C-alpha cells in the first residue's frame, strides 16, 4: 500500500490467504479486492490491468496473489501468459510448499522427501519424490520480465524493500515469498520465522533479485548451517531422522542446497567472493551475468552494510540491531 | 548520575563485575561497559554537568565520617534528598583511597577533583584535617551518622629485620607520594603481597626509578587476589614476580626467602629451601585494617573480626549510626563503597522520616537464552588503547586511555538491551494476527491486544532482546 500510495487493487486466487482474510460475509481487505477462481488469478489480474489501461488509469497498480498451488500448478498457464504479455501486474506467490487450505496435499513446490497427505512416508522413497517439481522464480526469469525476486517472512524489511522495488517497474513482475506453514509442516508456531531464516541460511531457498532475466543481487548466507538444522524441527521430515532414518536423503537435500550456494554465490562475503559462481562446473549463469554481479560488488551493492542501510529506513538509530539485508 | 556520582572514576578503577555478567560475552565479547562509563563520565566533566537538589530542605543534619568514595557517595545522595550534610575528613584532601591509594597513572587527579567538586557544589560541608576521635562526643549534634573511615592501617607481619633493613608499608608509601614526599626505595625493591595494592606499589616503585621491582607472594599466580588486568599491566611494565615464596628475614640490601609448596588443600606450606634476594627496600602490601578507636563507647555497636557489623540497611547496632565501605564486612572496592553510600543514604532517609525505605525495583536478569541474537550485527569489541611503554615506565600519566566519541558510541551500541524493549518493531512485524499494537508513547511503545493474540509465541521467539514474556493464562 505504501509502495503505491494507497492506489492498489488486489486479485486473489483461492487458498489459505482467502480463508483467513475473507470469511464470508466479512473481509479484512481495505482496498478493492477481487476473487474469481483457484486457477485463474494471473489472468484476472492481467484483465484488470488491461481495463485500467483502457480507462487511462495508470496511477492504479494491480497485484495478484496466490498460494504455491495456485501459482506453480493450476494457475501456471495463465501466469506464464501474463509474463509473456508483460502485463502490468505484480504477482506474489506465498509459497508454503503445498496445498494447505485443502489439507496439505503435494504441489509442484513441495520439496523432495517432505510428507504430505498424498506423499506419505512409505515405500522405498518415502515422502515427495526427488527430481520433480519446478522452480517458478527461475522460470519467471526465463520470461525476461522486468523484475523477479524471492524473499522469506524472516526478513520483513527485505520483503518490504522488494515490494517497493517491484513497484518501481512497469510490466510483469514476480515475487516469490517463502512462508512456513506450522500446521502443514508439523512445526511449532513460534518457530515459523526461525524456519524461514534457516531455509535461507542452509542455502535451500536462495533469496535474490533479478532484472530482465539476470540475477542482480543475492542475500548471502550469514551463518551457514547444515540442512539438518532446518529439517529436524519439522514433522514432515521426521522419517529422515527416525531409526534407522534416511541419511542418504538428507545428504541429497544437502547436495541440492550446496548446488544453490554455488549457483547463486550465497556464501558470506569474504569466504569465496563469488568464485563459487564463476568456478562451479555446473553453473548456469552466463558470463555476462557474472560480470554484472562483479560490477555490483564493485559498487558496494553487495556490502552487507550498504544493503542494510538501503533496506532499513530509520534503522540508523540503533545500529546494534542492524537487520541483515 | 542518578545512581552514581562518580562515573568518570568508575570508568577507570572499577573492576567491572558487570562485564563478567554481560550476555554479550556469550555471543562474542562482553560490552565494554566500563569504557563507555568512562566516556560518559568524562563528557559530563567536559560539558560541566551539574546536579541539583529538587526537594525542599528537611532540616535534618547528617554527619559523614570520612571523605572516601563511600562517605562522598552517601553525602551526595543525602544532600539530594534535602538533608544537610557535614563530612569530617581526617586527611588534608577528599577522596580517601581514590587519592591516597590508587596511583595517578590509574586515576587522574583532575578527574577525581572534578567529580568531588560536583558533590560539594550541592552544598555539602567538607571539613578537612578534622579527624573524629570520639564519635560519642559528637553524635548528639547530628540526627544521624554515616561512618566510612575505610581501612587505613597497613597490616603488619613479623619478619626479623636487621637494624639497617629498610621496610615500609605500601599504603604509607602511596600516601606519602600523594602528599608530595618521594619515598626512598633504592634501586631494587621487593613488594610483599599478591593483591592490587602490591601491584600498585611495584608499579609505582618502577616509576620512581627502581631498576627492579619484584613482587613476592606465598601462593601461586592464579591464587593471587590481584585482578588479572592489573597483574597483566604490572607484567607489561616489567614488574617481576616470585610466586610461592615467603620472606624469612630482611637485611640491608638483601632478603632471605623460603620456597613454598601447595599442599593438597591448596594452602602454601614451607619447604625449608632458603634463598637470597637482593633488595634495597621491602614494601609490605599485606592488606589493610580499620582504626576503630573513634568508636569506643558507642552503645550496641558490634565489632567482628576487625570490622563493624551492620544489618542489610547498613545500620550498626547503635540506632542512627550507619556504616559502609571498607570498614564493614563486604568486598573492598570503590564500587562497593559507592554502592554502600547510596544504600545507606536511602536507609538513613527512611530512618529519619520514620517511613519504610522505598523498595528498589530489581527486575529478574534477562538471561542469554531469552535473546534472539540473530538480529544483532556482528560487532567486535573495541578495547581501550594504552600508553606506550616508555612513558609508562617513567611517568605517572594515565596508562589506559579513553575512547573517542565514535568508538564509545559504537561500543555502547553493542549492547543488546537485554530484557528491555528498544522499539525494533519485530513483534509488530511478525505477529500473524496483528495483535501487537504500536502506541509509540515513550516508555509504553507497544501493547498486545489479548483479544486477538492466539498465543503462538512468535513475538516472544523473535524479540531480539527477550523483552516479551508469555505466561499461561489462569483459568
Ligand atoms: C592501593 C590501592 C588500590 C586500590 N585500587 C582499587 C581499584 O582499582 N578499584 C577498586 O574498586 N578499589 C580499589 N581499592 C580499594 C578501594 O580503594 C577501597 O575499597 C575504597 O576506597 C574504600 O572506600 P571507603 O570510603 O570505605 O574508604 P577510604 O577510601 O579508605 O576512605 C576513608 C576516608 O576516611 C578518612 N578517615 C579515616 N578515619 C577517619 C576518622 N577517624 N575521622 C575522619 N576521617 C577519617 C580517611 O582519611 C579516608 O579519607 C584500592 C585500594 C588500595 C589501597
Ligand atoms: C479448480 C479448483 N480445484 C480445487 C479447488 C479446491 N482448492 C481450493 S484452495 C486449494 C488449495 C490451495 O493451495 P495453494 O494454492 O497452495 O494455497 P494455500 O492454501 O496453500 O495457501 C484447493 C485445492 C478449487 N477451489 N478449484
Ligand atoms: S543489556 Fe547490554 S550490557 Fe547488559 S548484559 Fe545485555 S548486552 Fe550486556
Ligand atoms: S518488544 Fe522486542 S520485538 Fe517488540 S519492539 Fe520491543 S524489542 Fe522489538
Ligand atoms: S503470541 Fe503470537 S498472536 Fe500473540 S501477540 Fe505474539 S505473535 Fe501475535
mmCIF file of N, CA, C and O in Angstrom, chain B residues 5-68:
data_model
loop_
_atom_site.group_PDB
_atom_site.id
_atom_site.type_symbol
_atom_site.label_atom_id
_atom_site.label_comp_id
_atom_site.label_asym_id
_atom_site.label_seq_id
_atom_site.Cartn_x
_atom_site.Cartn_y
_atom_site.Cartn_z
ATOM 1 N N UNK B 5 27.577 9.154 41.602
ATOM 2 C CA UNK B 5 28.191 10.468 41.368
ATOM 3 C C UNK B 5 29.563 10.376 40.720
ATOM 4 O O UNK B 5 30.146 11.400 40.384
ATOM 5 N N UNK B 6 30.088 9.144 40.525
ATOM 6 C CA UNK B 6 31.479 9.012 40.073
ATOM 7 C C UNK B 6 31.656 8.231 38.767
ATOM 8 O O UNK B 6 32.491 7.327 38.708
ATOM 9 N N UNK B 7 30.914 8.551 37.713
ATOM 10 C CA UNK B 7 31.080 7.731 36.503
ATOM 11 C C UNK B 7 32.493 7.784 35.916
ATOM 12 O O UNK B 7 33.008 6.753 35.452
ATOM 13 N N UNK B 8 33.124 8.932 35.927
ATOM 14 C CA UNK B 8 34.457 9.021 35.321
ATOM 15 C C UNK B 8 35.479 8.237 36.140
ATOM 16 O O UNK B 8 36.396 7.627 35.601
ATOM 17 N N UNK B 9 35.296 8.230 37.466
ATOM 18 C CA UNK B 9 36.205 7.457 38.319
ATOM 19 C C UNK B 9 35.943 5.963 38.127
ATOM 20 O O UNK B 9 36.856 5.168 37.905
ATOM 21 N N UNK B 10 34.675 5.594 38.164
ATOM 22 C CA UNK B 10 34.325 4.188 37.980
ATOM 23 C C UNK B 10 34.817 3.664 36.636
ATOM 24 O O UNK B 10 35.262 2.536 36.524
ATOM 25 N N UNK B 11 34.701 4.518 35.618
ATOM 26 C CA UNK B 11 35.150 4.117 34.280
ATOM 27 C C UNK B 11 36.648 3.902 34.217
ATOM 28 O O UNK B 11 37.191 3.537 33.183
ATOM 29 N N UNK B 12 37.335 4.146 35.318
ATOM 30 C CA UNK B 12 38.778 3.915 35.377
ATOM 31 C C UNK B 12 39.150 2.820 36.366
ATOM 32 O O UNK B 12 39.950 1.943 36.052
ATOM 33 N N UNK B 13 38.581 2.872 37.574
ATOM 34 C CA UNK B 13 39.097 1.959 38.608
ATOM 35 C C UNK B 13 38.163 0.796 38.943
ATOM 36 O O UNK B 13 38.562 -0.106 39.674
ATOM 37 N N UNK B 14 36.945 0.817 38.423
ATOM 38 C CA UNK B 14 36.031 -0.270 38.777
ATOM 39 C C UNK B 14 36.522 -1.576 38.148
ATOM 40 O O UNK B 14 36.996 -1.583 37.014
ATOM 41 N N UNK B 15 36.411 -2.657 38.904
ATOM 42 C CA UNK B 15 36.837 -3.963 38.378
ATOM 43 C C UNK B 15 35.750 -4.574 37.495
ATOM 44 O O UNK B 15 35.804 -5.741 37.147
ATOM 45 N N UNK B 16 34.771 -3.807 37.154
ATOM 46 C CA UNK B 16 33.653 -4.161 36.270
ATOM 47 C C UNK B 16 33.149 -5.601 36.341
ATOM 48 O O UNK B 16 33.210 -6.334 35.349
ATOM 49 N N UNK B 17 32.614 -5.992 37.505
ATOM 50 C CA UNK B 17 31.974 -7.311 37.563
ATOM 51 C C UNK B 17 30.782 -7.396 36.605
ATOM 52 O O UNK B 17 30.412 -8.482 36.172
ATOM 53 N N UNK B 18 30.220 -6.238 36.246
ATOM 54 C CA UNK B 18 29.080 -6.237 35.313
ATOM 55 C C UNK B 18 29.472 -6.863 33.986
ATOM 56 O O UNK B 18 28.671 -7.523 33.342
ATOM 57 N N UNK B 19 30.719 -6.670 33.556
ATOM 58 C CA UNK B 19 31.108 -7.198 32.249
ATOM 59 C C UNK B 19 31.197 -8.721 32.279
ATOM 60 O O UNK B 19 31.004 -9.376 31.263
ATOM 61 N N UNK B 20 31.493 -9.259 33.459
ATOM 62 C CA UNK B 20 31.515 -10.721 33.573
ATOM 63 C C UNK B 20 30.105 -11.260 33.386
ATOM 64 O O UNK B 20 29.896 -12.352 32.874
ATOM 65 N N UNK B 21 29.111 -10.471 33.813
ATOM 66 C CA UNK B 21 27.727 -10.929 33.733
ATOM 67 C C UNK B 21 27.088 -10.605 32.391
ATOM 68 O O UNK B 21 26.031 -11.117 32.067
ATOM 69 N N UNK B 22 27.737 -9.762 31.600
ATOM 70 C CA UNK B 22 27.098 -9.281 30.362
ATOM 71 C C UNK B 22 26.813 -10.429 29.395
ATOM 72 O O UNK B 22 27.685 -11.234 29.090
ATOM 73 N N UNK B 23 25.581 -10.479 28.905
ATOM 74 C CA UNK B 23 25.158 -11.548 27.990
ATOM 75 C C UNK B 23 25.958 -11.575 26.695
ATOM 76 O O UNK B 23 26.118 -12.621 26.075
ATOM 77 N N UNK B 24 26.409 -10.424 26.284
ATOM 78 C CA UNK B 24 27.123 -10.377 25.003
ATOM 79 C C UNK B 24 28.397 -11.227 25.067
ATOM 80 O O UNK B 24 28.907 -11.675 24.031
ATOM 81 N N UNK B 25 28.891 -11.447 26.288
ATOM 82 C CA UNK B 25 30.056 -12.306 26.467
ATOM 83 C C UNK B 25 29.829 -13.700 25.904
ATOM 84 O O UNK B 25 30.765 -14.380 25.503
ATOM 85 N N UNK B 26 28.579 -14.136 25.879
ATOM 86 C CA UNK B 26 28.283 -15.466 25.350
ATOM 87 C C UNK B 26 28.128 -15.451 23.838
ATOM 88 O O UNK B 26 28.033 -16.500 23.210
ATOM 89 N N UNK B 27 28.098 -14.242 23.269
ATOM 90 C CA UNK B 27 27.935 -14.135 21.815
ATOM 91 C C UNK B 27 29.303 -13.906 21.171
ATOM 92 O O UNK B 27 29.742 -14.669 20.338
ATOM 93 N N UNK B 28 29.967 -12.842 21.555
ATOM 94 C CA UNK B 28 31.347 -12.632 21.113
ATOM 95 C C UNK B 28 32.187 -12.199 22.309
ATOM 96 O O UNK B 28 32.879 -12.984 22.902
ATOM 97 N N UNK B 29 32.067 -10.946 22.702
ATOM 98 C CA UNK B 29 32.797 -10.493 23.879
ATOM 99 C C UNK B 29 31.915 -9.486 24.603
ATOM 100 O O UNK B 29 31.184 -8.737 23.952
ATOM 101 N N UNK B 30 32.014 -9.468 25.929
ATOM 102 C CA UNK B 30 31.144 -8.585 26.722
ATOM 103 C C UNK B 30 31.246 -7.149 26.226
ATOM 104 O O UNK B 30 32.282 -6.721 25.704
ATOM 105 N N UNK B 31 30.170 -6.415 26.403
ATOM 106 C CA UNK B 31 30.191 -4.994 26.070
ATOM 107 C C UNK B 31 31.207 -4.297 26.989
ATOM 108 O O UNK B 31 31.288 -4.614 28.178
ATOM 109 N N UNK B 32 31.955 -3.372 26.451
ATOM 110 C CA UNK B 32 32.921 -2.626 27.260
ATOM 111 C C UNK B 32 32.195 -1.572 28.090
ATOM 112 O O UNK B 32 32.338 -0.379 27.865
ATOM 113 N N UNK B 33 31.419 -2.047 29.043
ATOM 114 C CA UNK B 33 30.574 -1.154 29.839
ATOM 115 C C UNK B 33 31.452 -0.111 30.537
ATOM 116 O O UNK B 33 31.145 1.076 30.576
ATOM 117 N N UNK B 34 32.574 -0.596 31.062
ATOM 118 C CA UNK B 34 33.457 0.282 31.804
ATOM 119 C C UNK B 34 34.009 1.404 30.919
ATOM 120 O O UNK B 34 34.076 2.562 31.331
ATOM 121 N N UNK B 35 34.357 1.070 29.691
ATOM 122 C CA UNK B 35 34.930 2.103 28.827
ATOM 123 C C UNK B 35 33.862 3.123 28.428
ATOM 124 O O UNK B 35 34.150 4.301 28.256
ATOM 125 N N UNK B 36 32.626 2.638 28.274
ATOM 126 C CA UNK B 36 31.546 3.561 27.926
ATOM 127 C C UNK B 36 31.257 4.476 29.114
ATOM 128 O O UNK B 36 31.065 5.692 28.969
ATOM 129 N N UNK B 37 31.281 3.887 30.313
ATOM 130 C CA UNK B 37 31.033 4.680 31.512
ATOM 131 C C UNK B 37 32.084 5.789 31.632
ATOM 132 O O UNK B 37 31.772 6.936 31.948
ATOM 133 N N UNK B 38 33.311 5.428 31.344
ATOM 134 C CA UNK B 38 34.372 6.426 31.414
ATOM 135 C C UNK B 38 34.136 7.551 30.421
ATOM 136 O O UNK B 38 34.273 8.730 30.748
ATOM 137 N N UNK B 39 33.754 7.166 29.206
ATOM 138 C CA UNK B 39 33.498 8.195 28.194
ATOM 139 C C UNK B 39 32.390 9.133 28.654
ATOM 140 O O UNK B 39 32.506 10.357 28.573
ATOM 141 N N UNK B 40 31.319 8.541 29.154
ATOM 142 C CA UNK B 40 30.173 9.349 29.580
ATOM 143 C C UNK B 40 30.573 10.257 30.748
ATOM 144 O O UNK B 40 30.249 11.447 30.779
ATOM 145 N N UNK B 41 31.308 9.681 31.700
ATOM 146 C CA UNK B 41 31.751 10.465 32.856
ATOM 147 C C UNK B 41 32.651 11.617 32.434
ATOM 148 O O UNK B 41 32.518 12.749 32.920
ATOM 149 N N UNK B 42 33.555 11.332 31.500
ATOM 150 C CA UNK B 42 34.469 12.379 31.029
ATOM 151 C C UNK B 42 33.698 13.473 30.282
ATOM 152 O O UNK B 42 34.010 14.656 30.398
ATOM 153 N N UNK B 43 32.707 13.042 29.499
ATOM 154 C CA UNK B 43 31.887 14.017 28.783
ATOM 155 C C UNK B 43 31.154 14.914 29.771
ATOM 156 O O UNK B 43 31.047 16.130 29.576
ATOM 157 N N UNK B 44 30.629 14.314 30.834
ATOM 158 C CA UNK B 44 29.890 15.093 31.831
ATOM 159 C C UNK B 44 30.800 16.158 32.443
ATOM 160 O O UNK B 44 30.391 17.299 32.670
ATOM 161 N N UNK B 45 32.055 15.776 32.676
ATOM 162 C CA UNK B 45 33.004 16.750 33.231
ATOM 163 C C UNK B 45 33.304 17.821 32.187
ATOM 164 O O UNK B 45 33.263 19.022 32.455
ATOM 165 N N UNK B 46 33.554 17.353 30.967
ATOM 166 C CA UNK B 46 33.918 18.285 29.903
ATOM 167 C C UNK B 46 32.794 19.291 29.653
ATOM 168 O O UNK B 46 33.034 20.476 29.471
ATOM 169 N N UNK B 47 31.573 18.812 29.683
ATOM 170 C CA UNK B 47 30.441 19.705 29.422
ATOM 171 C C UNK B 47 29.936 20.394 30.688
ATOM 172 O O UNK B 47 28.912 21.079 30.653
ATOM 173 N N UNK B 48 30.615 20.136 31.797
ATOM 174 C CA UNK B 48 30.267 20.825 33.040
ATOM 175 C C UNK B 48 28.877 20.498 33.571
ATOM 176 O O UNK B 48 28.163 21.374 34.062
ATOM 177 N N UNK B 49 28.479 19.235 33.476
ATOM 178 C CA UNK B 49 27.179 18.847 34.023
ATOM 179 C C UNK B 49 27.117 19.113 35.524
ATOM 180 O O UNK B 49 28.087 18.882 36.232
ATOM 181 N N UNK B 50 25.970 19.563 35.968
ATOM 182 C CA UNK B 50 25.789 19.731 37.408
ATOM 183 C C UNK B 50 24.521 18.984 37.793
ATOM 184 O O UNK B 50 23.704 18.656 36.948
ATOM 185 N N UNK B 51 24.375 18.736 39.078
ATOM 186 C CA UNK B 51 23.130 18.137 39.552
ATOM 187 C C UNK B 51 22.489 19.132 40.510
ATOM 188 O O UNK B 51 23.150 20.038 41.006
ATOM 189 N N UNK B 52 21.226 18.947 40.739
ATOM 190 C CA UNK B 52 20.559 19.901 41.623
ATOM 191 C C UNK B 52 19.816 19.149 42.719
ATOM 192 O O UNK B 52 19.589 17.950 42.630
ATOM 193 N N UNK B 53 19.464 19.881 43.753
ATOM 194 C CA UNK B 53 18.632 19.320 44.809
ATOM 195 C C UNK B 53 17.205 19.767 44.505
ATOM 196 O O UNK B 53 16.934 20.960 44.465
ATOM 197 N N UNK B 54 16.339 18.805 44.252
ATOM 198 C CA UNK B 54 15.000 19.170 43.782
ATOM 199 C C UNK B 54 13.926 19.011 44.856
ATOM 200 O O UNK B 54 12.737 19.013 44.544
ATOM 201 N N UNK B 55 14.343 18.842 46.106
ATOM 202 C CA UNK B 55 13.341 18.720 47.176
ATOM 203 C C UNK B 55 13.615 19.810 48.214
ATOM 204 O O UNK B 55 14.751 20.292 48.320
ATOM 205 N N UNK B 56 12.603 20.211 48.972
ATOM 206 C CA UNK B 56 12.838 21.233 49.998
ATOM 207 C C UNK B 56 13.724 20.673 51.115
ATOM 208 O O UNK B 56 13.741 19.465 51.340
ATOM 209 N N UNK B 57 14.464 21.555 51.799
ATOM 210 C CA UNK B 57 15.335 21.082 52.885
ATOM 211 C C UNK B 57 14.513 20.365 53.960
ATOM 212 O O UNK B 57 13.396 20.778 54.291
ATOM 213 N N UNK B 58 15.071 19.281 54.496
ATOM 214 C CA UNK B 58 14.348 18.528 55.530
ATOM 215 C C UNK B 58 14.646 19.079 56.914
ATOM 216 O O UNK B 58 13.982 18.722 57.885
ATOM 217 N N UNK B 59 15.701 19.880 57.016
ATOM 218 C CA UNK B 59 16.083 20.385 58.331
ATOM 219 C C UNK B 59 16.870 19.373 59.154
ATOM 220 O O UNK B 59 17.243 19.651 60.285
ATOM 221 N N UNK B 60 17.100 18.215 58.590
ATOM 222 C CA UNK B 60 17.879 17.205 59.316
ATOM 223 C C UNK B 60 19.349 17.322 58.944
ATOM 224 O O UNK B 60 19.694 17.672 57.814
ATOM 225 N N UNK B 61 20.190 17.014 59.909
ATOM 226 C CA UNK B 61 21.631 17.172 59.719
ATOM 227 C C UNK B 61 22.324 15.823 59.905
ATOM 228 O O UNK B 61 22.176 15.192 60.951
ATOM 229 N N UNK B 62 23.054 15.401 58.897
ATOM 230 C CA UNK B 62 23.723 14.098 58.968
ATOM 231 C C UNK B 62 25.234 14.303 58.960
ATOM 232 O O UNK B 62 25.758 15.104 58.169
ATOM 233 N N UNK B 63 25.902 13.587 59.830
ATOM 234 C CA UNK B 63 27.373 13.618 59.857
ATOM 235 C C UNK B 63 27.909 12.427 59.077
ATOM 236 O O UNK B 63 27.487 11.293 59.299
ATOM 237 N N UNK B 64 28.836 12.713 58.182
ATOM 238 C CA UNK B 64 29.524 11.633 57.474
ATOM 239 C C UNK B 64 30.974 11.660 57.937
ATOM 240 O O UNK B 64 31.614 12.710 57.889
ATOM 241 N N UNK B 65 31.461 10.532 58.387
ATOM 242 C CA UNK B 65 32.851 10.480 58.851
ATOM 243 C C UNK B 65 33.692 9.794 57.786
ATOM 244 O O UNK B 65 33.541 8.598 57.534
ATOM 245 N N UNK B 66 34.561 10.579 57.146
ATOM 246 C CA UNK B 66 35.436 10.024 56.117
ATOM 247 C C UNK B 66 34.984 10.454 54.741
ATOM 248 O O UNK B 66 33.836 10.260 54.362
ATOM 249 N N UNK B 67 35.919 11.074 53.974
ATOM 250 C CA UNK B 67 35.579 11.551 52.631
ATOM 251 C C UNK B 67 36.177 10.643 51.569
ATOM 252 O O UNK B 67 36.755 11.086 50.585
ATOM 253 N N UNK B 68 36.057 9.337 51.781
ATOM 254 C CA UNK B 68 36.413 8.373 50.729
ATOM 255 C C UNK B 68 35.202 8.192 49.828
ATOM 256 O O UNK B 68 34.193 8.897 49.960
#
